[in-house]
C-alpha cells in the first residue's frame, strides 16, 4: 500500500470531522459523564484553530490517493520548577486511522512523520494520552514504540 502524508487544510474538514466523530463515539460511550456530543460546526472550528496555531500540525495520510487517517501534534513546553526540569516535547493529541486502512502502516507513517517534525525542532520526545478503557489503542501505541509514562486515577464520577 502506498502511503503519502501531507498537511491538512480546509478541504479536509469533512474527512477530519467524520474520522474524529468515529473515535469520539467510542469515548462518548465509555465516559458519557466526561465527553459530550459535539456539534459538527464546533469540530470544524476546532480543526480550523489547529490549522492556524503555529505550534500545532495536522497531517493527513492518504493510501492509494484516498484519505486513510490523520494525526494532530503540538509542541509543549513547561518551565523548570523546584522539583522538575524544564520539559519540551511533542504531544500527539490525536491519531486516527480508518478501519479499512488499519494494520497497513498508516498509523506508523503518521507517527514517524510527527516524530520527524519534532526532531526538526530539536525535540526528542513524543508523548500521547490514551484512555484506560481503550486497550486496542494501547496495544497499537505499544507496537509503535510508545511506553507508559504515568498512570492517572480518578475517584467517583
Coordinates of N, CA and C in Angstrom, one line a residue:
X1 N 0.8 -1.2 0.0 CA 0.0 0.0 0.0 C 0.9 1.2 0.0
X2 N 0.6 2.1 -0.9 CA 1.4 3.4 -1.0 C 0.7 4.4 -0.1
X3 N 1.5 5.0 0.9 CA 1.0 5.9 1.8 C 1.8 7.2 1.6
X4 N 1.0 8.3 1.4 CA 1.6 9.7 1.4 C 1.0 10.5 2.5
X5 N 1.9 11.4 2.9 CA 1.5 12.3 4.0 C 1.5 13.8 3.6
X6 N 0.6 14.6 4.0 CA 0.5 16.0 3.7 C -0.1 16.7 4.9
X7 N 0.1 18.0 4.9 CA -0.6 18.8 5.9 C -2.0 19.0 5.5
X8 N -2.9 19.0 6.5 CA -4.3 19.1 6.3 C -4.7 20.6 6.1
X9 N -5.8 20.8 5.5 CA -6.3 22.1 5.3 C -7.8 22.1 5.2
X10 N -8.4 23.3 4.9 CA -9.8 23.5 4.8 C -10.5 22.4 4.0
X11 N -10.0 22.0 2.8 CA -10.7 20.9 2.1 C -10.8 19.6 2.8
X12 N -10.1 19.4 3.9 CA -10.1 18.1 4.6 C -11.1 18.1 5.8
X13 N -11.8 19.2 6.0 CA -12.6 19.3 7.2 C -13.7 18.2 7.3
X14 N -14.3 17.9 6.2 CA -15.3 16.8 6.3 C -14.7 15.5 6.7
X15 N -13.6 15.1 6.1 CA -12.9 13.9 6.5 C -12.5 13.9 8.0
X16 N -11.8 15.0 8.4 CA -11.4 15.1 9.8 C -12.6 15.0 10.7
X17 N -13.7 15.7 10.4 CA -14.8 15.7 11.3 C -15.4 14.2 11.4
X18 N -15.5 13.5 10.2 CA -16.0 12.2 10.2 C -15.1 11.2 11.0
X19 N -13.8 11.3 10.8 CA -12.9 10.4 11.5 C -12.9 10.7 13.0
X20 N -12.8 12.0 13.3 CA -12.8 12.3 14.7 C -14.1 11.8 15.4
X21 N -15.2 11.9 14.6 CA -16.5 11.5 15.2 C -16.5 10.0 15.5
X22 N -15.9 9.2 14.6 CA -15.9 7.8 14.9 C -15.1 7.4 16.1
X23 N -14.0 8.1 16.4 CA -13.2 7.8 17.6 C -13.9 8.4 18.8
X24 N -14.5 9.6 18.6 CA -15.2 10.3 19.7 C -16.4 9.5 20.2
X25 N -17.0 8.8 19.3 CA -18.2 7.9 19.7 C -17.7 6.9 20.7
X26 N -16.5 6.3 20.5 CA -16.0 5.3 21.5 C -15.8 6.0 22.8
X27 N -15.2 7.2 22.8 CA -15.0 7.9 24.1 C -16.3 8.3 24.7
X28 N -17.3 8.7 24.0 CA -18.6 9.1 24.5 C -19.3 7.9 25.1
X29 N -19.2 6.8 24.5 CA -19.8 5.5 25.0 C -19.2 5.1 26.3
X30 N -17.9 5.2 26.4 CA -17.1 4.8 27.6 C -17.2 5.8 28.7
X31 N -17.3 7.1 28.5 CA -17.3 8.1 29.5 C -18.3 9.2 29.2
X32 N -19.6 8.9 29.2 CA -20.5 9.9 28.9 C -20.6 11.1 29.9
X33 N -20.1 10.8 31.1 CA -20.1 11.9 32.1 C -19.1 13.0 31.8
X34 N -18.1 12.6 31.1 CA -16.9 13.5 30.7 C -17.1 14.1 29.3
X35 N -17.4 13.2 28.3 CA -17.5 13.6 27.0 C -18.9 14.1 26.6
X36 N -19.0 14.9 25.6 CA -20.3 15.3 25.1 C -20.4 15.1 23.6
X37 N -21.6 15.1 23.1 CA -21.9 15.1 21.7 C -21.6 16.4 21.1
X38 N -20.6 16.5 20.2 CA -20.2 17.8 19.7 C -21.1 18.2 18.5
X39 N -21.2 19.4 18.2 CA -21.9 19.9 17.0 C -20.8 19.9 15.9
X40 N -21.2 19.5 14.7 CA -20.2 19.4 13.6 C -19.5 20.8 13.4
X41 N -20.2 21.9 13.5 CA -19.6 23.2 13.3 C -18.5 23.4 14.4
X42 N -18.7 22.9 15.6 CA -17.7 23.1 16.6 C -16.5 22.3 16.3
X43 N -16.6 21.1 15.8 CA -15.5 20.2 15.5 C -14.7 20.9 14.3
X44 N -15.4 21.4 13.3 CA -14.7 22.1 12.2 C -14.0 23.3 12.7
X45 N -14.6 24.1 13.6 CA -13.9 25.2 14.2 C -12.7 24.8 15.0
X46 N -12.7 23.7 15.7 CA -11.6 23.2 16.4 C -10.4 22.9 15.5
X47 N -10.7 22.2 14.4 CA -9.7 21.9 13.4 C -9.2 23.2 12.7
X48 N -10.0 24.1 12.4 CA -9.5 25.4 11.8 C -8.6 26.1 12.8
X49 N -8.9 26.1 14.1 CA -8.0 26.7 15.0 C -6.7 26.0 15.1
X50 N -6.7 24.7 14.9 CA -5.4 23.9 14.9 C -4.6 24.3 13.7
X51 N -5.3 24.4 12.5 CA -4.6 24.8 11.3 C -3.8 26.1 11.5
X52 N -4.4 27.0 12.2 CA -3.8 28.4 12.4 C -2.8 28.5 13.5
X53 N -2.8 27.5 14.5 CA -1.9 27.6 15.6 C -0.5 27.3 15.2
X54 N 0.5 28.2 15.4 CA 1.8 27.9 14.9 C 2.6 26.7 15.5
X55 N 2.1 26.2 16.7 CA 2.8 25.1 17.3 C 2.1 23.8 17.1
X56 N 1.0 23.8 16.3 CA 0.2 22.6 16.0 C 0.3 22.3 14.6
X57 N 0.3 21.0 14.3 CA 0.3 20.4 12.9 C -0.7 19.4 12.8
X58 N -1.4 19.4 11.7 CA -2.4 18.4 11.4 C -2.0 17.7 10.1
X59 N -1.8 16.4 10.1 CA -1.4 15.6 9.0 C -2.5 14.7 8.5
X60 N -2.5 14.6 7.2 CA -3.4 13.6 6.5 C -2.6 12.5 5.9
X61 N -3.0 11.3 6.2 CA -2.3 10.1 5.5 C -3.3 9.7 4.4
X62 N -2.7 9.6 3.2 CA -3.5 9.0 2.1 C -3.0 7.7 1.7
X63 N -3.8 6.7 1.5 CA -3.5 5.4 1.0 C -4.1 5.3 -0.4
X64 N -3.2 5.1 -1.4 CA -3.6 5.0 -2.8 C -4.5 6.2 -3.2
X65 N -4.1 7.4 -2.7 CA -4.8 8.6 -3.0 C -6.0 8.9 -2.3
X66 N -6.4 8.1 -1.3 CA -7.6 8.3 -0.6 C -7.3 8.6 0.9
X67 N -7.9 9.6 1.5 CA -7.6 9.9 2.9 C -7.9 8.6 3.8
X68 N -6.9 8.2 4.6 CA -7.0 7.0 5.4 C -6.8 7.2 6.9
X69 N -6.3 8.4 7.2 CA -6.1 8.7 8.6 C -5.5 10.1 8.8
X70 N -5.4 10.5 10.1 CA -4.9 11.8 10.4 C -4.2 11.8 11.7
X71 N -3.4 12.8 12.0 CA -2.7 13.0 13.2 C -2.6 14.4 13.5
X72 N -2.7 14.8 14.8 CA -2.6 16.2 15.3 C -1.5 16.2 16.3
X73 N -0.6 17.1 16.2 CA 0.5 17.2 17.2 C 0.8 18.6 17.5
X74 N 1.2 18.8 18.8 CA 1.5 20.2 19.2 C 2.8 20.2 20.1
X75 N 3.5 21.3 20.0 CA 4.7 21.5 20.8 C 4.2 21.9 22.2
X76 N 4.8 21.3 23.2 CA 4.5 21.6 24.6 C 5.8 22.0 25.3
X77 N 5.7 23.1 26.1 CA 6.9 23.5 26.9 C 6.4 23.8 28.3
X78 N 7.1 23.3 29.3 CA 6.8 23.5 30.7 C 8.1 24.0 31.3
X79 N 8.0 25.1 32.1 CA 9.2 25.7 32.7 C 9.7 24.8 33.8
X80 N 10.9 25.0 34.1 CA 11.5 24.3 35.3 C 10.8 24.8 36.6
X81 N 10.7 24.0 37.5 CA 10.2 24.4 38.8 C 11.1 23.8 39.9
X82 N 10.7 23.9 41.2 CA 11.5 23.5 42.3 C 11.8 22.0 42.2
X83 N 10.9 21.2 41.6 CA 11.0 19.8 41.6 C 11.4 19.2 40.2
X84 N 11.0 19.8 39.2 CA 11.2 19.3 37.8 C 12.0 20.1 36.9
X85 N 12.7 19.5 36.0 CA 13.4 20.2 35.0 C 12.4 20.8 34.0
X86 N 12.9 21.7 33.2 CA 12.1 22.2 32.1 C 11.8 21.0 31.1
X87 N 10.6 21.1 30.5 CA 10.3 20.0 29.6 C 9.8 20.6 28.3
X88 N 10.3 20.0 27.2 CA 9.9 20.4 25.9 C 9.7 19.1 25.1
X89 N 8.4 18.9 24.7 CA 8.1 17.7 24.0 C 7.0 17.9 23.0
X90 N 6.8 16.9 22.1 CA 5.7 17.0 21.2 C 4.6 16.1 21.7
X91 N 3.4 16.7 21.7 CA 2.2 15.9 22.2 C 1.4 15.5 21.0
X92 N 1.3 14.2 20.8 CA 0.5 13.6 19.8 C -1.0 13.6 20.3
X93 N -1.7 14.6 19.9 CA -3.0 14.8 20.5 C -4.1 13.8 20.0
X94 N -4.0 13.5 18.7 CA -4.9 12.6 18.1 C -4.2 11.8 17.0
X95 N -4.5 10.6 16.9 CA -4.1 9.8 15.7 C -5.3 8.9 15.4
X96 N -5.7 8.9 14.2 CA -6.9 8.1 13.9 C -6.7 7.5 12.5
X97 N -7.0 6.2 12.3 CA -6.9 5.5 11.1 C -8.3 4.9 10.7
X98 N -8.7 5.0 9.5 CA -9.9 4.5 9.0 C -9.9 2.9 9.2
X99 N -11.0 2.3 9.6 CA -11.0 0.9 9.9 C -10.4 0.0 8.7
X100 N -10.8 0.4 7.5 CA -10.3 -0.3 6.3 C -8.8 -0.2 6.1
X101 N -8.2 0.8 6.7 CA -6.7 1.1 6.4 C -5.9 0.6 7.6
X102 N -6.5 0.0 8.6 CA -5.7 -0.4 9.8 C -4.8 -1.6 9.5
X103 N -3.7 -1.6 10.2 CA -2.7 -2.7 10.1 C -2.1 -2.7 8.7
X104 N -2.0 -1.5 8.1 CA -1.4 -1.4 6.8 C -0.3 -0.3 6.8
X105 N 0.1 0.1 8.0 CA 1.2 1.1 8.1 C 0.8 2.5 8.1
X106 N -0.4 2.8 8.1 CA -0.9 4.2 8.1 C -0.5 4.9 9.5
X107 N -0.9 4.3 10.6 CA -0.5 4.9 11.9 C 1.0 5.0 12.0
X108 N 1.7 4.0 11.6 CA 3.2 4.1 11.7 C 3.7 5.3 10.9
X109 N 3.2 5.5 9.7 CA 3.6 6.6 8.9 C 3.3 7.9 9.5
X110 N 2.1 8.0 10.1 CA 1.8 9.3 10.8 C 2.7 9.6 12.0
X111 N 2.9 8.5 12.8 CA 3.7 8.7 14.0 C 5.2 9.0 13.6
X112 N 5.7 8.4 12.5 CA 7.0 8.7 12.1 C 7.1 10.1 11.6
X113 N 6.1 10.6 10.9 CA 6.1 12.0 10.4 C 6.1 13.0 11.6
X114 N 5.2 12.7 12.6 CA 5.2 13.6 13.8 C 6.5 13.6 14.5
X115 N 7.2 12.4 14.6 CA 8.5 12.3 15.2 C 9.5 13.0 14.4
X116 N 9.5 12.9 13.1 CA 10.5 13.6 12.3 C 10.3 15.1 12.4
X117 N 9.1 15.6 12.5 CA 8.9 17.0 12.6 C 9.3 17.5 14.0
X118 N 9.1 16.7 15.0 CA 9.6 17.0 16.4 C 11.2 17.1 16.4
X119 N 11.8 16.1 15.8 CA 13.3 16.2 15.7 C 13.8 17.4 14.9
X120 N 13.1 17.8 13.9 CA 13.4 19.0 13.2 C 13.4 20.3 14.0
X121 N 12.6 20.2 15.1 CA 12.5 21.3 16.1 C 13.4 21.0 17.3
X122 N 14.3 20.1 17.2 CA 15.2 19.7 18.3 C 14.4 19.1 19.5
X123 N 13.4 18.4 19.2 CA 12.6 17.7 20.3 C 12.7 16.2 20.1
X124 N 13.2 15.6 21.2 CA 13.4 14.2 21.2 C 12.2 13.3 21.5
X125 N 11.3 13.9 22.3 CA 10.2 13.0 22.9 C 8.9 13.4 22.3
X126 N 8.1 12.3 22.0 CA 6.7 12.4 21.6 C 5.9 11.7 22.6
X127 N 4.9 12.5 23.2 CA 4.0 11.9 24.2 C 2.6 11.8 23.6
X128 N 1.8 10.9 24.2 CA 0.4 10.9 23.9 C -0.4 10.4 25.1
X129 N -1.7 10.7 25.0 CA -2.6 10.3 26.1 C -3.5 9.3 25.6
X130 N -3.8 8.3 26.3 CA -4.8 7.2 25.9 C -5.6 6.9 27.1
X131 N -6.9 6.8 26.9 CA -7.8 6.4 27.9 C -7.7 5.0 28.3
X132 N -7.9 4.7 29.6 CA -7.6 3.4 30.1 C -8.5 2.3 29.5
X133 N -9.7 2.6 29.1 CA -10.6 1.6 28.5 C -10.2 1.1 27.1
X134 N -9.3 1.9 26.5 CA -9.0 1.7 25.0 C -7.8 0.7 24.9
X135 N -8.0 -0.5 25.2 CA -6.9 -1.5 25.1 C -6.4 -1.7 23.7
X136 N -7.3 -1.6 22.7 CA -6.8 -1.7 21.3 C -5.9 -0.6 21.0
X137 N -6.2 0.6 21.3 CA -5.3 1.7 21.0 C -4.0 1.6 21.8
X138 N -4.0 1.2 23.0 CA -2.8 1.0 23.8 C -1.9 0.0 23.2
X139 N -2.5 -1.1 22.7 CA -1.7 -2.2 22.0 C -1.0 -1.6 20.8
X140 N -1.8 -0.8 20.0 CA -1.2 -0.2 18.8 C -0.1 0.8 19.1
X141 N -0.3 1.6 20.2 CA 0.8 2.5 20.5 C 2.0 1.8 21.0
X142 N 1.8 0.7 21.8 CA 3.0 -0.1 22.2 C 3.7 -0.6 21.0
X143 N 3.0 -1.1 20.1 CA 3.6 -1.7 18.8 C 4.4 -0.6 18.1
X144 N 4.0 0.6 18.2 CA 4.6 1.8 17.6 C 5.8 2.3 18.4
X145 N 6.1 1.7 19.5 CA 7.3 2.0 20.3 C 7.0 2.9 21.5
X146 N 5.8 3.2 21.8 CA 5.4 4.1 22.9 C 5.4 3.2 24.2
X147 N 5.8 3.8 25.3 CA 5.8 3.1 26.6 C 5.0 3.9 27.6
X148 N 4.4 3.3 28.6 CA 3.6 4.1 29.6 C 4.6 5.0 30.3
X149 N 4.1 6.2 30.5 CA 4.8 7.2 31.2 C 4.3 7.5 32.6
X150 N 3.0 7.5 32.8 CA 2.3 7.7 34.1 C 0.9 7.1 34.1
X151 N 0.4 7.0 35.2 CA -1.0 6.5 35.4 C -1.8 7.5 36.1
X152 N -2.9 7.8 35.6 CA -3.8 8.8 36.2 C -5.0 8.1 36.7
X153 N -5.4 8.4 38.0 CA -6.5 7.8 38.6 C -7.6 8.8 38.8
X154 N -8.8 8.3 39.0 CA -10.0 9.1 39.3 C -10.8 8.4 40.4
X155 N -11.5 9.1 41.1 CA -12.4 8.5 42.1 C -13.8 9.2 41.9
X156 N -14.8 8.4 41.9 CA -16.1 8.9 41.6 C -16.4 9.1 40.2
X157 N -17.5 9.7 39.9 CA -17.8 10.1 38.5 C -18.2 9.0 37.7

